Coordinates of C-alpha atoms in Angstrom, one line a residue:
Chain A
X1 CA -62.1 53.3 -16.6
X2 CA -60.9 50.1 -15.6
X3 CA -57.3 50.0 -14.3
X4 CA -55.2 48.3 -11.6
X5 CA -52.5 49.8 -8.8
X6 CA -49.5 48.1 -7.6
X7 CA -48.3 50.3 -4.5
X8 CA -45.0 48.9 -3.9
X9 CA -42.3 49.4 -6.8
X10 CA -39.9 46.6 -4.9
X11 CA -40.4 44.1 -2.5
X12 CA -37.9 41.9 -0.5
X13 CA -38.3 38.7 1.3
X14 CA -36.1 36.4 3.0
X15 CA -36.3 32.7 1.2
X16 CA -38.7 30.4 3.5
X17 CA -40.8 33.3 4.5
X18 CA -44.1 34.6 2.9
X19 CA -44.1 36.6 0.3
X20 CA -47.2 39.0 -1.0
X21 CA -47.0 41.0 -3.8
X22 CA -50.1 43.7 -3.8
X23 CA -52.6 44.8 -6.2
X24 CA -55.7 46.9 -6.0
X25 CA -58.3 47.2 -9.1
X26 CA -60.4 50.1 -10.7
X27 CA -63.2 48.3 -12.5
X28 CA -67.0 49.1 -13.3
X29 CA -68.8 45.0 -13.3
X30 CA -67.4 42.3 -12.2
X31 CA -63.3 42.2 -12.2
X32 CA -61.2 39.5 -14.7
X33 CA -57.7 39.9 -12.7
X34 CA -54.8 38.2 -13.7
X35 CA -50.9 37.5 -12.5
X36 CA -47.9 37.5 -15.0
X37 CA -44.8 37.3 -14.3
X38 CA -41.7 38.6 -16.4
X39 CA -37.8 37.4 -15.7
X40 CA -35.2 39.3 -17.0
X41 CA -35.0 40.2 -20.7
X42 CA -37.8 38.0 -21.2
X43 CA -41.5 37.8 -21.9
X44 CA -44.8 37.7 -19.6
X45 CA -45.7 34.4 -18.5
X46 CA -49.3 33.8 -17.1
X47 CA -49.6 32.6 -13.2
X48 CA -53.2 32.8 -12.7
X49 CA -56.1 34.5 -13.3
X50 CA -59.4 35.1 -10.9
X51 CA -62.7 35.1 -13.2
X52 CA -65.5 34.0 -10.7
X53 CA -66.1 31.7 -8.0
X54 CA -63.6 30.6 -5.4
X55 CA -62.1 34.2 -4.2
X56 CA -58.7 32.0 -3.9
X57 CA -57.1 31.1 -6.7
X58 CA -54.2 28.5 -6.8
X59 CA -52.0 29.0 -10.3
X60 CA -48.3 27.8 -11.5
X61 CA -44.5 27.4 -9.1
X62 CA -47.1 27.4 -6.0
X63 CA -48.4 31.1 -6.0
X64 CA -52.1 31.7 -5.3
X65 CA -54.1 35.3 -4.9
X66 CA -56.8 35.8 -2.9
X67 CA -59.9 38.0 -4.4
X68 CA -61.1 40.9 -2.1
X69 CA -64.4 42.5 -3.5
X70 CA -64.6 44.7 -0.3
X71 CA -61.1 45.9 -0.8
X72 CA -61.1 45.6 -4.5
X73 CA -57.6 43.8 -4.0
X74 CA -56.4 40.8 -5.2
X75 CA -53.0 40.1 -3.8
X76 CA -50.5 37.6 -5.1
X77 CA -49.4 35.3 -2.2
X78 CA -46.9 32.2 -1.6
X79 CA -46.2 30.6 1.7
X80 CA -43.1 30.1 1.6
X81 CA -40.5 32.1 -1.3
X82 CA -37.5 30.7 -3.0
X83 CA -34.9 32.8 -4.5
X84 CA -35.9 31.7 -8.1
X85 CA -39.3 33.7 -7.8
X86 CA -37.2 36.7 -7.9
X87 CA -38.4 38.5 -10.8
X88 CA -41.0 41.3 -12.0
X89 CA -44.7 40.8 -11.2
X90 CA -47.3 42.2 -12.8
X91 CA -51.5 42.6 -12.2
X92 CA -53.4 42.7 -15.2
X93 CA -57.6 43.5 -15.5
X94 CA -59.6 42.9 -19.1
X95 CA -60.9 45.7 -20.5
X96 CA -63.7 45.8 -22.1
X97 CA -63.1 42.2 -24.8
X98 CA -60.9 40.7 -26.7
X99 CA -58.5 39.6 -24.1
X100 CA -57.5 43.2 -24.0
X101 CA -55.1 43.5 -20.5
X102 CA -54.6 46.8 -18.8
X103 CA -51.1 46.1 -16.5
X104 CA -49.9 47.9 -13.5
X105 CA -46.6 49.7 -13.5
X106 CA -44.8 45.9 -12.0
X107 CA -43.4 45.2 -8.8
X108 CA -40.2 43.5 -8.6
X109 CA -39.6 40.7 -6.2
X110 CA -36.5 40.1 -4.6
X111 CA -36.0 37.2 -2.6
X112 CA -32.5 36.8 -0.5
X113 CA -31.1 33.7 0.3
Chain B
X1 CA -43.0 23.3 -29.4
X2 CA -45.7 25.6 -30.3
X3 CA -44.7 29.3 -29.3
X4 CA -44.2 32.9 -30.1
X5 CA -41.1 34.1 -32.2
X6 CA -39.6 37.5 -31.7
X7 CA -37.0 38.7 -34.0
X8 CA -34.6 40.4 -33.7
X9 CA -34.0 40.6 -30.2
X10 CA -31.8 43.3 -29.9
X11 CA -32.1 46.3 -32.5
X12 CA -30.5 49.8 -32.9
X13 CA -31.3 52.1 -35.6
X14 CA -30.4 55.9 -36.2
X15 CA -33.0 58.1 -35.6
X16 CA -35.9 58.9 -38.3
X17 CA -35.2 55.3 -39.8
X18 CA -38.2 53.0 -40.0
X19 CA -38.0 49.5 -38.2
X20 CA -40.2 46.8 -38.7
X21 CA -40.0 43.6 -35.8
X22 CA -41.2 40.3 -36.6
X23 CA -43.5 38.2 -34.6
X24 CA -44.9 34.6 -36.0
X25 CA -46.9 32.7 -33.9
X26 CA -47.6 28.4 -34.4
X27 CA -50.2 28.3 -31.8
X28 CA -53.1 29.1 -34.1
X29 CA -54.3 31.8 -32.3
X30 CA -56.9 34.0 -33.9
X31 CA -55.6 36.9 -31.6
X32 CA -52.4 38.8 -32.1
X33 CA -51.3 41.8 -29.9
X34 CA -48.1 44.2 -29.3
X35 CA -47.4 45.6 -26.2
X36 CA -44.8 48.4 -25.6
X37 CA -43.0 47.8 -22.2
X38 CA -41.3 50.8 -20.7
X39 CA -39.3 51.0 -16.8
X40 CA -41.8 51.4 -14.3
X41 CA -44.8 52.1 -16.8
X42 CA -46.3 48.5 -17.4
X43 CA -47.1 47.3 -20.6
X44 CA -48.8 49.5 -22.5
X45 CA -51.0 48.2 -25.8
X46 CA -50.2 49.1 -29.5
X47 CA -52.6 47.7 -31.7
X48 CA -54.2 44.4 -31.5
X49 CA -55.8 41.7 -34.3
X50 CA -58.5 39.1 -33.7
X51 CA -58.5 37.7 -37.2
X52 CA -56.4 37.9 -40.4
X53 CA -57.2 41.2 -42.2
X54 CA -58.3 42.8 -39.4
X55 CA -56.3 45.3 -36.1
X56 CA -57.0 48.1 -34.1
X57 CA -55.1 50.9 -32.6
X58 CA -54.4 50.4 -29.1
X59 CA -54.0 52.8 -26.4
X60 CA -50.5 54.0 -27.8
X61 CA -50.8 53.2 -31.8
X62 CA -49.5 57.0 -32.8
X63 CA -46.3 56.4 -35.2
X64 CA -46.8 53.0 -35.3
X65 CA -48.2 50.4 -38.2
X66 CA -49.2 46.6 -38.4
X67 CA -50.4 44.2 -40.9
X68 CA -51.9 40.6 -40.5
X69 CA -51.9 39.2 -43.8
X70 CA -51.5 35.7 -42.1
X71 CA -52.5 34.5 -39.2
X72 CA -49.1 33.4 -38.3
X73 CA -48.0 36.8 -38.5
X74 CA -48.5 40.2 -37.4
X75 CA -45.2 42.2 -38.1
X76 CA -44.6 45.7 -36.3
X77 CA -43.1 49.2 -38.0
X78 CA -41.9 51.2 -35.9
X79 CA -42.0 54.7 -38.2
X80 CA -40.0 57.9 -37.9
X81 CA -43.4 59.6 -36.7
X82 CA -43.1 57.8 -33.3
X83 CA -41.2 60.6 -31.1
X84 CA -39.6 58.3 -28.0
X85 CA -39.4 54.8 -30.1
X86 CA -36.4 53.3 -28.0
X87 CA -38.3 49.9 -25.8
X88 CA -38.9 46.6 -25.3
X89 CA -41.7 45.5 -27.7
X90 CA -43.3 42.3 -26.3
X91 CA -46.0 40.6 -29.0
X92 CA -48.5 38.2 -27.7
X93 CA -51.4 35.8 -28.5
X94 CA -54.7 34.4 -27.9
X95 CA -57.2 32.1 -28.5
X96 CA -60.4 34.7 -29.6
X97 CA -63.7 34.7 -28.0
X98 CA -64.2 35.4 -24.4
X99 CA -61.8 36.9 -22.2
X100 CA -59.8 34.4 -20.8
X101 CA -57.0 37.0 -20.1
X102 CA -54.7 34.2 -21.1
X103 CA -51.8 35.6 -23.5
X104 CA -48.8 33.7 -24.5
X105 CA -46.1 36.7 -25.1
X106 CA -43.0 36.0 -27.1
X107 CA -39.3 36.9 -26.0
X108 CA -39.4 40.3 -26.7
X109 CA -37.3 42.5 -29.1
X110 CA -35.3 45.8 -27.8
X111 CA -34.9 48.6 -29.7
X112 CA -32.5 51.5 -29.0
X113 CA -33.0 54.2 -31.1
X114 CA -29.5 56.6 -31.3

């Protein structure tokens, strides 16, 4: 069954620094990953998405993920955090068709001035 | 501006009362979906359309019903059946064929069931 894991429930970074938010996949064929991200009392917005090709992927506010088929990972990365990326992130997969999105449980990023 | 409307977005109702939240969408999508979001469990799906006329059950339809008589539309009834109904509800669309992944979600409605 295809799924995805997010193994941190929070994650805090100091605005300048780095910031990676982590996700692993469960998939049988090739992986359609995705990044939304959700501000408070609001909907999903889409960030960027990994289909094939390039295993980095560059997508919206300057956030990029990096595909990693050995470690079935795809982490969400930016280089340097500002205090208005604090908000809940989550990884999605495609299951099966029909734009059909299995999310993992979120991880919220908190990012202190 | 083309987008997703969620209404209402904040909702209580007694308990064994039917509720039925609205979602119209004017980016003619073919592909219409409900998600239930609940704290620290993702977003789980409902039931899903790809054309007017047409849905299927999701992972979590049980107490749940949907029409799509347009394709604007694609309305969600919460029914007395569903045992833990109080969420967020998140609807969403795409454009149909291929799996671009890419869903535009509305605003969301919460319902508190008392």
């Amino acid at each position: 069954a295809q799924s995805v894991a997010q193994p941190e429930d929070q994650v805090n970074v100091a605005e300048g620094n780095p910031l990676t938010v982590k996700c692993t996949y469960s998939v049988s064929g090739n992986p359609y990953l995705f990044w939304y991200v959700q501000y408070p009392n609001r909907g999903l917005q889409f960030l960027l998405k990994y289909i094939t090709g390039d295993n980095l992927v560059k997508g919206s506010y300057g956030f990029e993920a990096e595909f990693n088929k050995s470690q079935t990972s795809f982490h969400l990365k930016k280089p340097s955090a500002l205090v208005s990326d604090s908000a809940l992130y989550f990884c999605a997969v495609v299951r099966g068709s029909y734009n059909k999105l299995i999310f993992g449980a979120g991880t919220r990023l908190a990012v202190h001035p | 501006d083309g987008g997703i409307t969620q209404s209402p977005k904040y909702l209580f109702r007694k308990e064994g009362q039917n509720v039925t939240l609205s979602c119209e969408q004017n980016l003619n999508h073919d592909a219409m979906y409900w998600y239930r979001q609940d704290p620290g469990q993702g977003l789980r799906l409902i039931y899903y359309s790809q054309i007017v006329n047409d849905f299927q059950k999701g992972d979590i339809a049980e107490g749940y019903s949907v029409s799509r008589e347009k394709k604007e539309s694609f309305p969600l009834t919460v029914t007395s059946a569903q045992k833990n109904p109080t969420a967020f509800y998140l609807c969403a669309s795409s454009t149909s064929g291929g799996n671009t992944g890419e869903l535009f979600f509305g605003e969301g409605s919460r319902l508190t069931v008392l």
